[in-house]
Amino acid sequence: MENQTATTAKRPSGKKSSGRGLPIFIAILVVLTLTVAGVIFLVNKYSPSKETADLTEYYFSEAAEDTGNAATFVDHELSTHPSIVSDGGVYINLDLVKDLLNDRFYWEASSELLIYTTPTDVIKVTAGETRYYISNSLQESDLVLVKTEGENVYVQADFLQQYTTFDYAVYTTDDISRVMITSASSDETRAKIKKTTAIRTYDSIKAPIVSQAEKGTEVTVLTVGDKFTEVITEDGTFGYVKNNALSASYTATAVVENICEEPVYTSLTRDHTIRMCWNMITTRDANDNISALLSDTEGINVLAPTWFYLDSNSGDVASLASADYVTYAHENGIEVWALVSNLTNTDVDTTTVLTNTTSREHLESQLLAYAIEYKLDGINVDFESLSIDAGEGFIEFIRELSILCRKNGLVLSVDNYPPESYNTFYNRTEQAIVADYVILMGYDEHYSGSDAGSVASLPWVEEGVINTLSEVPADKLILGIPFYTRLWTTADGTVSSTAMGMQAAADVLDENDATVTWNETLGQNYAYYTDDDGMHEMWQENGDSIKLKADLITQYDLAGFSAWRLGFETADIWDILSQY
């Protein structure tokens, strides 16, 4: 016992307590570390970011293909097409102009020529020039009016304002220019900043800061979220602010001061129903048959002989016109709207003609010269199977030709397919504004090379009328109806067809003792027979089917009808059509 006591008495003081304290110290250190980490985490999580946004990336990230140096907003929405601010002027991207402000500007890339057409004039501006033309009148500007940067085209804003309703302003901060465009007067929801606050790139306090908005700054409210509101300032600073940084919202009106009156396109529409026939002319001698063709008709008041056609890529026009034909028509109270087509000379590239100003104007001037020479009453344009590349050139051709027709008292009509997604570039809406009549070719539902079927079933024709009326006013829409049908032959899995007039079709059915039944849905006879050549089918056009189509004129209050083609009808057709 004594030895044990002595041994115990000799232990160094504090040795035993030091062994127990180390784990406690480590535990405290861990707790402190975790506490500090937690505090740092909470601070990082709930403290607003002070990071500044890369403004170039912020304003121009969607404009990689554009060379503009000024972010551009249209009615508070950032465009993917920046503008150019340089040389004392503001230049707006032409694609933006055409998409959002005024789609009548036409750009010819090959000659770097900008064209704008009014009801009376053609304005032409060459890129890089201060001079420009209004028709044949030379004008001078203090600034270059059109700039090009690569494939991008930019038009001087003040020049645009001569023909387009919009206001604009330019702001520059932190070396970033912003062009603010207002295209229409409208009511807006606005608010004011209650205290200096950050405008951020997205709806989070961790988002980079675009700008600090001072107390009292007025903003336009774009969208309202649970905690953040998307806003834009007058100078084009846009982003998100916390809801509690905004005053109560109120309504204010954005007013456009530069108002351009809508151009007035006067029309030469007639005050009676148009009863028109296309007259197929393939030789000059064929003009001599007009009296015989008209002998059994009744009520025709317009003839459209197929006299003119594109004959070269330079825009030359070939003519089969006859002065005697016009004289005879006029003596019988019939107007002549001569047709020009792109179908006869297949070596001609219509796109080349329409998209080159020199060839396009050559085409227009020849048509006017022929119209004056032969004392025509109008021109009927029948340009078919166009490619989308020809679309803008085509509608520019119609605009420019309409000026010549309007000034010379000529009726301008344009033949069109039923509306489909693939032919929207024909721009029937614009046609209806600048031309006098739009003609719906209500036939060729099935055509040479297609599957067998009706040339013009009633539901298909009516659908074409309804869809066209969504683009064209009824008093400018003429319904094209067929005086022909097709005899379809199926043999060894191959389908072919032959177009024929009404009497020839009736004769074929009689001679072959065809089975003929009326199809109520299609509004025409369906007939068939079989012989050594195969299975023959016909969806017959006759008086009964034509009456149903003509009834659409009354039902939809259309301007009239035009029939393809004179001479293919039977005599009873005129008893029917004279009622309209």
mmCIF file of N, CA and C in Angstrom, residues 233-357:
data_model
loop_
_atom_site.group_PDB
_atom_site.id
_atom_site.type_symbol
_atom_site.label_atom_id
_atom_site.label_comp_id
_atom_site.label_asym_id
_atom_site.label_seq_id
_atom_site.Cartn_x
_atom_site.Cartn_y
_atom_site.Cartn_z
ATOM 1 N N THR A 233 -36.240 50.014 -68.456
ATOM 2 C CA THR A 233 -36.236 51.461 -68.281
ATOM 3 C C THR A 233 -36.368 52.143 -69.635
ATOM 4 N N GLU A 234 -36.573 53.430 -69.600
ATOM 5 C CA GLU A 234 -36.721 54.191 -70.854
ATOM 6 C C GLU A 234 -35.497 54.054 -71.741
ATOM 7 N N ASP A 235 -34.321 53.932 -71.139
ATOM 8 C CA ASP A 235 -33.090 53.892 -71.927
ATOM 9 C C ASP A 235 -32.678 52.476 -72.330
ATOM 10 N N GLY A 236 -33.551 51.500 -72.093
ATOM 11 C CA GLY A 236 -33.268 50.156 -72.578
ATOM 12 C C GLY A 236 -32.523 49.265 -71.612
ATOM 13 N N THR A 237 -32.397 49.661 -70.368
ATOM 14 C CA THR A 237 -31.836 48.764 -69.363
ATOM 15 C C THR A 237 -32.948 47.828 -68.911
ATOM 16 N N PHE A 238 -32.751 46.547 -69.089
ATOM 17 C CA PHE A 238 -33.823 45.624 -68.757
ATOM 18 C C PHE A 238 -33.285 44.486 -67.907
ATOM 19 N N GLY A 239 -34.192 43.886 -67.150
ATOM 20 C CA GLY A 239 -33.818 42.786 -66.282
ATOM 21 C C GLY A 239 -34.837 42.658 -65.168
ATOM 22 N N TYR A 240 -34.366 42.176 -64.001
ATOM 23 C CA TYR A 240 -35.280 41.836 -62.913
ATOM 24 C C TYR A 240 -34.946 42.630 -61.653
ATOM 25 N N VAL A 241 -35.995 43.101 -60.976
ATOM 26 C CA VAL A 241 -35.840 43.759 -59.677
ATOM 27 C C VAL A 241 -36.772 43.070 -58.684
ATOM 28 N N LYS A 242 -36.429 43.153 -57.410
ATOM 29 C CA LYS A 242 -37.278 42.558 -56.383
ATOM 30 C C LYS A 242 -38.607 43.306 -56.340
ATOM 31 N N ASN A 243 -39.657 42.564 -56.092
ATOM 32 C CA ASN A 243 -40.996 43.158 -56.093
ATOM 33 C C ASN A 243 -41.117 44.292 -55.088
ATOM 34 N N ASN A 244 -40.466 44.127 -53.923
ATOM 35 C CA ASN A 244 -40.610 45.154 -52.884
ATOM 36 C C ASN A 244 -39.843 46.433 -53.201
ATOM 37 N N ALA A 245 -39.115 46.442 -54.318
ATOM 38 C CA ALA A 245 -38.405 47.665 -54.724
ATOM 39 C C ALA A 245 -39.265 48.545 -55.612
ATOM 40 N N LEU A 246 -40.464 48.071 -55.969
ATOM 41 C CA LEU A 246 -41.321 48.794 -56.898
ATOM 42 C C LEU A 246 -42.522 49.402 -56.194
ATOM 43 N N SER A 247 -42.931 50.553 -56.698
ATOM 44 C CA SER A 247 -44.164 51.166 -56.219
ATOM 45 C C SER A 247 -45.363 50.424 -56.794
ATOM 46 N N ALA A 248 -46.547 50.801 -56.404
ATOM 47 C CA ALA A 248 -47.745 50.234 -57.011
ATOM 48 C C ALA A 248 -47.747 50.572 -58.503
ATOM 49 N N SER A 249 -48.203 49.654 -59.302
ATOM 50 C CA SER A 249 -48.190 49.864 -60.751
ATOM 51 C C SER A 249 -49.323 50.781 -61.174
ATOM 52 N N TYR A 250 -49.169 51.379 -62.340
ATOM 53 C CA TYR A 250 -50.186 52.266 -62.907
ATOM 54 C C TYR A 250 -50.110 52.156 -64.427
ATOM 55 N N THR A 251 -51.123 52.654 -65.100
ATOM 56 C CA THR A 251 -51.185 52.579 -66.560
ATOM 57 C C THR A 251 -50.763 53.911 -67.173
ATOM 58 N N ALA A 252 -49.918 53.836 -68.165
ATOM 59 C CA ALA A 252 -49.495 55.025 -68.911
ATOM 60 C C ALA A 252 -49.535 54.687 -70.399
ATOM 61 N N THR A 253 -49.586 55.702 -71.231
ATOM 62 C CA THR A 253 -49.709 55.489 -72.672
ATOM 63 C C THR A 253 -48.410 55.880 -73.377
ATOM 64 N N ALA A 254 -47.888 54.938 -74.139
ATOM 65 C CA ALA A 254 -46.751 55.235 -75.013
ATOM 66 C C ALA A 254 -47.315 55.780 -76.317
ATOM 67 N N VAL A 255 -46.930 56.979 -76.674
ATOM 68 C CA VAL A 255 -47.494 57.653 -77.843
ATOM 69 C C VAL A 255 -46.435 57.773 -78.937
ATOM 70 N N VAL A 256 -46.780 57.306 -80.135
ATOM 71 C CA VAL A 256 -45.905 57.464 -81.294
ATOM 72 C C VAL A 256 -46.247 58.779 -81.979
ATOM 73 N N GLU A 257 -45.252 59.625 -82.146
ATOM 74 C CA GLU A 257 -45.486 60.937 -82.735
ATOM 75 C C GLU A 257 -45.269 60.947 -84.243
ATOM 76 N N ASN A 258 -44.358 60.097 -84.728
ATOM 77 C CA ASN A 258 -44.120 60.050 -86.170
ATOM 78 C C ASN A 258 -45.142 59.106 -86.818
ATOM 79 N N ILE A 259 -46.239 59.666 -87.243
ATOM 80 C CA ILE A 259 -47.329 58.885 -87.836
ATOM 81 C C ILE A 259 -47.302 59.059 -89.352
ATOM 82 N N CYS A 260 -47.140 57.933 -90.052
ATOM 83 C CA CYS A 260 -47.243 57.955 -91.515
ATOM 84 C C CYS A 260 -48.619 57.445 -91.900
ATOM 85 N N GLU A 261 -49.341 58.244 -92.643
ATOM 86 C CA GLU A 261 -50.659 57.816 -93.082
ATOM 87 C C GLU A 261 -50.513 56.605 -93.998
ATOM 88 N N GLU A 262 -51.403 55.637 -93.818
ATOM 89 C CA GLU A 262 -51.391 54.468 -94.684
ATOM 90 C C GLU A 262 -51.592 54.898 -96.126
ATOM 91 N N PRO A 263 -50.767 54.402 -97.041
ATOM 92 C CA PRO A 263 -50.928 54.785 -98.442
ATOM 93 C C PRO A 263 -52.284 54.336 -98.974
ATOM 94 N N VAL A 264 -52.859 55.153 -99.824
ATOM 95 C CA VAL A 264 -54.171 54.858 -100.390
ATOM 96 C C VAL A 264 -53.978 54.300 -101.802
ATOM 97 N N TYR A 265 -54.291 53.033 -101.957
ATOM 98 C CA TYR A 265 -54.198 52.383 -103.263
ATOM 99 C C TYR A 265 -55.588 52.384 -103.894
ATOM 100 N N THR A 266 -55.820 53.314 -104.796
ATOM 101 C CA THR A 266 -57.109 53.348 -105.473
ATOM 102 C C THR A 266 -57.225 52.156 -106.416
ATOM 103 N N SER A 267 -58.424 51.609 -106.517
ATOM 104 C CA SER A 267 -58.649 50.432 -107.344
ATOM 105 C C SER A 267 -59.607 50.748 -108.481
ATOM 106 N N LEU A 268 -59.430 50.027 -109.579
ATOM 107 C CA LEU A 268 -60.297 50.173 -110.742
ATOM 108 C C LEU A 268 -61.315 49.040 -110.790
ATOM 109 N N THR A 269 -61.820 48.668 -109.630
ATOM 110 C CA THR A 269 -62.831 47.609 -109.591
ATOM 111 C C THR A 269 -64.109 48.102 -110.252
ATOM 112 N N ARG A 270 -64.810 47.152 -110.855
ATOM 113 C CA ARG A 270 -66.049 47.485 -111.564
ATOM 114 C C ARG A 270 -67.241 47.416 -110.608
ATOM 115 N N ASP A 271 -68.307 48.129 -110.973
ATOM 116 C CA ASP A 271 -69.502 48.125 -110.131
ATOM 117 C C ASP A 271 -70.501 47.068 -110.582
ATOM 118 N N HIS A 272 -70.031 46.091 -111.364
ATOM 119 C CA HIS A 272 -70.888 44.987 -111.786
ATOM 120 C C HIS A 272 -70.123 43.681 -111.606
ATOM 121 N N THR A 273 -70.833 42.578 -111.679
ATOM 122 C CA THR A 273 -70.206 41.266 -111.546
ATOM 123 C C THR A 273 -69.300 41.001 -112.738
ATOM 124 N N ILE A 274 -68.091 40.537 -112.450
ATOM 125 C CA ILE A 274 -67.158 40.176 -113.521
ATOM 126 C C ILE A 274 -67.535 38.807 -114.065
ATOM 127 N N ARG A 275 -67.804 38.734 -115.374
ATOM 128 C CA ARG A 275 -68.097 37.469 -116.056
ATOM 129 C C ARG A 275 -67.042 37.312 -117.146
ATOM 130 N N MET A 276 -66.003 36.623 -116.809
ATOM 131 C CA MET A 276 -64.761 36.634 -117.591
ATOM 132 C C MET A 276 -64.444 35.243 -118.130
ATOM 133 N N CYS A 277 -63.824 35.210 -119.286
ATOM 134 C CA CYS A 277 -63.314 33.956 -119.838
ATOM 135 C C CYS A 277 -61.881 34.159 -120.307
ATOM 136 N N TRP A 278 -61.043 33.188 -119.991
ATOM 137 C CA TRP A 278 -59.720 33.148 -120.600
ATOM 138 C C TRP A 278 -59.867 32.557 -122.002
ATOM 139 N N ASN A 279 -59.226 33.183 -122.974
ATOM 140 C CA ASN A 279 -59.269 32.716 -124.359
ATOM 141 C C ASN A 279 -57.864 32.268 -124.750
ATOM 142 N N MET A 280 -57.703 30.967 -124.942
ATOM 143 C CA MET A 280 -56.378 30.436 -125.251
ATOM 144 C C MET A 280 -56.000 30.761 -126.693
ATOM 145 N N ILE A 281 -54.944 31.553 -126.841
ATOM 146 C CA ILE A 281 -54.420 31.945 -128.155
ATOM 147 C C ILE A 281 -52.981 31.456 -128.254
ATOM 148 N N THR A 282 -52.713 30.601 -129.244
ATOM 149 C CA THR A 282 -51.352 30.083 -129.425
ATOM 150 C C THR A 282 -50.724 30.541 -130.733
ATOM 151 N N THR A 283 -51.528 31.097 -131.631
ATOM 152 C CA THR A 283 -51.025 31.674 -132.887
ATOM 153 C C THR A 283 -51.800 32.950 -133.167
ATOM 154 N N ARG A 284 -51.261 33.814 -133.986
ATOM 155 C CA ARG A 284 -51.977 35.050 -134.333
ATOM 156 C C ARG A 284 -53.281 34.741 -135.065
ATOM 157 N N ASP A 285 -53.259 33.714 -135.899
ATOM 158 C CA ASP A 285 -54.465 33.370 -136.655
ATOM 159 C C ASP A 285 -55.627 32.984 -135.750
ATOM 160 N N ALA A 286 -55.308 32.462 -134.542
ATOM 161 C CA ALA A 286 -56.370 32.049 -133.624
ATOM 162 C C ALA A 286 -57.238 33.222 -133.181
ATOM 163 N N ASN A 287 -56.715 34.444 -133.280
ATOM 164 C CA ASN A 287 -57.509 35.621 -132.925
ATOM 165 C C ASN A 287 -58.742 35.770 -133.809
ATOM 166 N N ASP A 288 -58.661 35.230 -135.008
ATOM 167 C CA ASP A 288 -59.770 35.388 -135.953
ATOM 168 C C ASP A 288 -60.991 34.572 -135.554
ATOM 169 N N ASN A 289 -60.851 33.667 -134.602
ATOM 170 C CA ASN A 289 -61.970 32.805 -134.199
ATOM 171 C C ASN A 289 -62.854 33.424 -133.134
ATOM 172 N N ILE A 290 -62.542 34.634 -132.710
ATOM 173 C CA ILE A 290 -63.246 35.181 -131.555
ATOM 174 C C ILE A 290 -64.740 35.350 -131.805
ATOM 175 N N SER A 291 -65.136 35.749 -132.996
ATOM 176 C CA SER A 291 -66.572 35.937 -133.249
ATOM 177 C C SER A 291 -67.310 34.608 -133.166
ATOM 178 N N ALA A 292 -66.709 33.541 -133.674
ATOM 179 C CA ALA A 292 -67.352 32.222 -133.611
ATOM 180 C C ALA A 292 -67.440 31.736 -132.171
ATOM 181 N N LEU A 293 -66.383 31.962 -131.402
ATOM 182 C CA LEU A 293 -66.380 31.520 -130.007
ATOM 183 C C LEU A 293 -67.434 32.247 -129.178
ATOM 184 N N LEU A 294 -67.690 33.499 -129.514
ATOM 185 C CA LEU A 294 -68.641 34.288 -128.730
ATOM 186 C C LEU A 294 -70.077 34.108 -129.194
ATOM 187 N N SER A 295 -70.271 33.464 -130.321
ATOM 188 C CA SER A 295 -71.600 33.422 -130.925
ATOM 189 C C SER A 295 -72.642 32.757 -130.046
ATOM 190 N N ASP A 296 -72.271 31.743 -129.280
ATOM 191 C CA ASP A 296 -73.242 31.024 -128.443
ATOM 192 C C ASP A 296 -73.171 31.415 -126.976
ATOM 193 N N THR A 297 -72.401 32.443 -126.662
ATOM 194 C CA THR A 297 -72.232 32.840 -125.265
ATOM 195 C C THR A 297 -73.248 33.912 -124.886
ATOM 196 N N GLU A 298 -73.363 34.163 -123.608
ATOM 197 C CA GLU A 298 -74.255 35.201 -123.117
ATOM 198 C C GLU A 298 -73.675 35.806 -121.849
ATOM 199 N N GLY A 299 -73.562 37.111 -121.856
ATOM 200 C CA GLY A 299 -73.211 37.812 -120.624
ATOM 201 C C GLY A 299 -71.736 38.003 -120.351
ATOM 202 N N ILE A 300 -70.852 37.511 -121.207
ATOM 203 C CA ILE A 300 -69.417 37.731 -120.975
ATOM 204 C C ILE A 300 -69.130 39.229 -121.044
ATOM 205 N N ASN A 301 -68.412 39.748 -120.051
ATOM 206 C CA ASN A 301 -68.025 41.159 -120.103
ATOM 207 C C ASN A 301 -66.520 41.382 -120.036
ATOM 208 N N VAL A 302 -65.736 40.306 -119.910
ATOM 209 C CA VAL A 302 -64.275 40.418 -119.943
ATOM 210 C C VAL A 302 -63.702 39.209 -120.677
ATOM 211 N N LEU A 303 -62.765 39.463 -121.571
ATOM 212 C CA LEU A 303 -61.982 38.415 -122.219
ATOM 213 C C LEU A 303 -60.518 38.586 -121.827
ATOM 214 N N ALA A 304 -59.862 37.464 -121.564
ATOM 215 C CA ALA A 304 -58.427 37.495 -121.238
ATOM 216 C C ALA A 304 -57.697 36.587 -122.222
ATOM 217 N N PRO A 305 -57.361 37.091 -123.399
ATOM 218 C CA PRO A 305 -56.620 36.283 -124.367
ATOM 219 C C PRO A 305 -55.180 36.067 -123.919
ATOM 220 N N THR A 306 -54.655 34.880 -124.147
ATOM 221 C CA THR A 306 -53.296 34.541 -123.691
ATOM 222 C C THR A 306 -52.278 35.047 -124.716
ATOM 223 N N TRP A 307 -52.103 36.343 -124.752
ATOM 224 C CA TRP A 307 -51.317 36.987 -125.806
ATOM 225 C C TRP A 307 -49.830 37.145 -125.481
ATOM 226 N N PHE A 308 -49.493 37.372 -124.238
ATOM 227 C CA PHE A 308 -48.127 37.765 -123.895
ATOM 228 C C PHE A 308 -47.454 36.697 -123.032
ATOM 229 N N TYR A 309 -46.158 36.524 -123.252
ATOM 230 C CA TYR A 309 -45.414 35.603 -122.399
ATOM 231 C C TYR A 309 -43.946 36.010 -122.328
ATOM 232 N N LEU A 310 -43.330 35.663 -121.206
ATOM 233 C CA LEU A 310 -41.903 35.931 -121.020
ATOM 234 C C LEU A 310 -41.113 35.161 -122.070
ATOM 235 N N ASP A 311 -40.171 35.873 -122.719
ATOM 236 C CA ASP A 311 -39.454 35.226 -123.819
ATOM 237 C C ASP A 311 -37.940 35.283 -123.674
ATOM 238 N N SER A 312 -37.442 35.885 -122.590
ATOM 239 C CA SER A 312 -35.997 35.874 -122.342
ATOM 240 C C SER A 312 -35.749 36.254 -120.896
ATOM 241 N N ASN A 313 -34.546 35.948 -120.419
ATOM 242 C CA ASN A 313 -34.179 36.307 -119.047
ATOM 243 C C ASN A 313 -33.944 37.799 -118.881
ATOM 244 N N SER A 314 -33.942 38.530 -119.988
ATOM 245 C CA SER A 314 -33.821 39.992 -119.926
ATOM 246 C C SER A 314 -35.173 40.663 -119.751
ATOM 247 N N GLY A 315 -36.239 39.857 -119.710
ATOM 248 C CA GLY A 315 -37.569 40.403 -119.518
ATOM 249 C C GLY A 315 -38.299 40.732 -120.802
ATOM 250 N N ASP A 316 -37.792 40.224 -121.941
ATOM 251 C CA ASP A 316 -38.491 40.451 -123.204
ATOM 252 C C ASP A 316 -39.852 39.762 -123.182
ATOM 253 N N VAL A 317 -40.821 40.381 -123.833
ATOM 254 C CA VAL A 317 -42.178 39.847 -123.897
ATOM 255 C C VAL A 317 -42.520 39.536 -125.348
ATOM 256 N N ALA A 318 -42.972 38.321 -125.604
ATOM 257 C CA ALA A 318 -43.481 37.948 -126.926
ATOM 258 C C ALA A 318 -44.971 38.259 -126.975
ATOM 259 N N SER A 319 -45.461 38.646 -128.159
ATOM 260 C CA SER A 319 -46.843 39.082 -128.285
ATOM 261 C C SER A 319 -47.564 38.379 -129.429
ATOM 262 N N LEU A 320 -48.822 38.023 -129.160
ATOM 263 C CA LEU A 320 -49.729 37.502 -130.187
ATOM 264 C C LEU A 320 -50.959 38.402 -130.296
ATOM 265 N N ALA A 321 -50.814 39.648 -129.887
ATOM 266 C CA ALA A 321 -51.947 40.567 -129.777
ATOM 267 C C ALA A 321 -52.514 40.940 -131.139
ATOM 268 N N SER A 322 -53.805 41.294 -131.125
ATOM 269 C CA SER A 322 -54.521 41.664 -132.349
ATOM 270 C C SER A 322 -55.394 42.877 -132.088
ATOM 271 N N ALA A 323 -55.195 43.938 -132.862
ATOM 272 C CA ALA A 323 -56.022 45.133 -132.728
ATOM 273 C C ALA A 323 -57.463 44.848 -133.141
ATOM 274 N N ASP A 324 -57.646 44.014 -134.179
ATOM 275 C CA ASP A 324 -59.001 43.678 -134.631
ATOM 276 C C ASP A 324 -59.773 42.936 -133.541
ATOM 277 N N TYR A 325 -59.091 42.086 -132.813
ATOM 278 C CA TYR A 325 -59.716 41.343 -131.702
ATOM 279 C C TYR A 325 -60.271 42.320 -130.676
ATOM 280 N N VAL A 326 -59.440 43.297 -130.304
ATOM 281 C CA VAL A 326 -59.870 44.269 -129.297
ATOM 282 C C VAL A 326 -61.049 45.084 -129.819
ATOM 283 N N THR A 327 -60.962 45.490 -131.068
ATOM 284 C CA THR A 327 -62.047 46.269 -131.647
ATOM 285 C C THR A 327 -63.362 45.490 -131.610
ATOM 286 N N TYR A 328 -63.297 44.215 -131.999
ATOM 287 C CA TYR A 328 -64.507 43.385 -132.003
ATOM 288 C C TYR A 328 -65.063 43.233 -130.590
ATOM 289 N N ALA A 329 -64.188 42.994 -129.630
ATOM 290 C CA ALA A 329 -64.638 42.851 -128.239
ATOM 291 C C ALA A 329 -65.312 44.122 -127.750
ATOM 292 N N HIS A 330 -64.684 45.254 -128.013
ATOM 293 C CA HIS A 330 -65.247 46.525 -127.560
ATOM 294 C C HIS A 330 -66.586 46.803 -128.231
ATOM 295 N N GLU A 331 -66.722 46.447 -129.488
ATOM 296 C CA GLU A 331 -67.994 46.658 -130.183
ATOM 297 C C GLU A 331 -69.116 45.834 -129.564
ATOM 298 N N ASN A 332 -68.727 44.745 -128.887
ATOM 299 C CA ASN A 332 -69.716 43.879 -128.245
ATOM 300 C C ASN A 332 -69.785 44.088 -126.738
ATOM 301 N N GLY A 333 -69.245 45.220 -126.278
ATOM 302 C CA GLY A 333 -69.344 45.574 -124.872
ATOM 303 C C GLY A 333 -68.484 44.733 -123.952
ATOM 304 N N ILE A 334 -67.396 44.187 -124.480
ATOM 305 C CA ILE A 334 -66.523 43.298 -123.710
ATOM 306 C C ILE A 334 -65.152 43.951 -123.521
ATOM 307 N N GLU A 335 -64.669 43.987 -122.285
ATOM 308 C CA GLU A 335 -63.322 44.479 -122.014
ATOM 309 C C GLU A 335 -62.297 43.397 -122.326
ATOM 310 N N VAL A 336 -61.064 43.830 -122.594
ATOM 311 C CA VAL A 336 -59.968 42.901 -122.862
ATOM 312 C C VAL A 336 -58.870 43.113 -121.830
ATOM 313 N N TRP A 337 -58.704 42.086 -120.967
ATOM 314 C CA TRP A 337 -57.607 42.089 -119.994
ATOM 315 C C TRP A 337 -56.585 41.054 -120.473
ATOM 316 N N ALA A 338 -55.655 41.469 -121.283
ATOM 317 C CA ALA A 338 -54.726 40.519 -121.906
ATOM 318 C C ALA A 338 -53.853 39.842 -120.855
ATOM 319 N N LEU A 339 -53.659 38.544 -121.042
ATOM 320 C CA LEU A 339 -52.902 37.735 -120.089
ATOM 321 C C LEU A 339 -51.422 37.708 -120.452
ATOM 322 N N VAL A 340 -50.559 37.800 -119.422
ATOM 323 C CA VAL A 340 -49.123 37.582 -119.587
ATOM 324 C C VAL A 340 -48.736 36.416 -118.694
ATOM 325 N N SER A 341 -47.993 35.448 -119.261
ATOM 326 C CA SER A 341 -47.658 34.249 -118.501
ATOM 327 C C SER A 341 -46.158 33.968 -118.554
ATOM 328 N N ASN A 342 -45.768 33.016 -117.736
ATOM 329 C CA ASN A 342 -44.381 32.539 -117.723
ATOM 330 C C ASN A 342 -44.324 31.065 -118.117
ATOM 331 N N LEU A 343 -45.330 30.600 -118.871
ATOM 332 C CA LEU A 343 -45.464 29.168 -119.124
ATOM 333 C C LEU A 343 -45.033 28.741 -120.523
ATOM 334 N N THR A 344 -44.964 29.646 -121.471
ATOM 335 C CA THR A 344 -44.764 29.250 -122.869
ATOM 336 C C THR A 344 -43.317 28.918 -123.185
ATOM 337 N N ASN A 345 -42.403 29.842 -122.872
ATOM 338 C CA ASN A 345 -40.984 29.618 -123.143
ATOM 339 C C ASN A 345 -40.339 29.044 -121.882
ATOM 340 N N THR A 346 -40.127 27.738 -121.895
ATOM 341 C CA THR A 346 -39.615 27.064 -120.699
ATOM 342 C C THR A 346 -38.124 27.314 -120.474
ATOM 343 N N ASP A 347 -37.456 27.964 -121.422
ATOM 344 C CA ASP A 347 -36.039 28.294 -121.241
ATOM 345 C C ASP A 347 -35.843 29.533 -120.378
ATOM 346 N N VAL A 348 -36.905 30.265 -120.145
ATOM 347 C CA VAL A 348 -36.814 31.484 -119.352
ATOM 348 C C VAL A 348 -36.867 31.143 -117.870
ATOM 349 N N ASP A 349 -35.955 31.739 -117.109
ATOM 350 C CA ASP A 349 -35.948 31.585 -115.652
ATOM 351 C C ASP A 349 -36.702 32.772 -115.048
ATOM 352 N N THR A 350 -37.928 32.539 -114.615
ATOM 353 C CA THR A 350 -38.767 33.622 -114.112
ATOM 354 C C THR A 350 -38.136 34.309 -112.906
ATOM 355 N N THR A 351 -37.472 33.537 -112.070
ATOM 356 C CA THR A 351 -36.819 34.121 -110.892
ATOM 357 C C THR A 351 -35.788 35.161 -111.305
ATOM 358 N N THR A 352 -35.001 34.850 -112.323
ATOM 359 C CA THR A 352 -33.996 35.800 -112.815
ATOM 360 C C THR A 352 -34.656 37.087 -113.284
ATOM 361 N N VAL A 353 -35.755 36.966 -114.002
ATOM 362 C CA VAL A 353 -36.444 38.153 -114.522
ATOM 363 C C VAL A 353 -36.996 39.008 -113.388
ATOM 364 N N LEU A 354 -37.624 38.377 -112.422
ATOM 365 C CA LEU A 354 -38.332 39.121 -111.378
ATOM 366 C C LEU A 354 -37.412 39.709 -110.318
ATOM 367 N N THR A 355 -36.258 39.104 -110.107
ATOM 368 C CA THR A 355 -35.372 39.562 -109.030
ATOM 369 C C THR A 355 -34.268 40.485 -109.522
ATOM 370 N N ASN A 356 -34.319 40.865 -110.784
ATOM 371 C CA ASN A 356 -33.372 41.842 -111.333
ATOM 372 C C ASN A 356 -34.164 43.067 -111.772
ATOM 373 N N THR A 357 -33.833 44.223 -111.216
ATOM 374 C CA THR A 357 -34.635 45.420 -111.473
ATOM 375 C C THR A 357 -34.644 45.799 -112.945
#
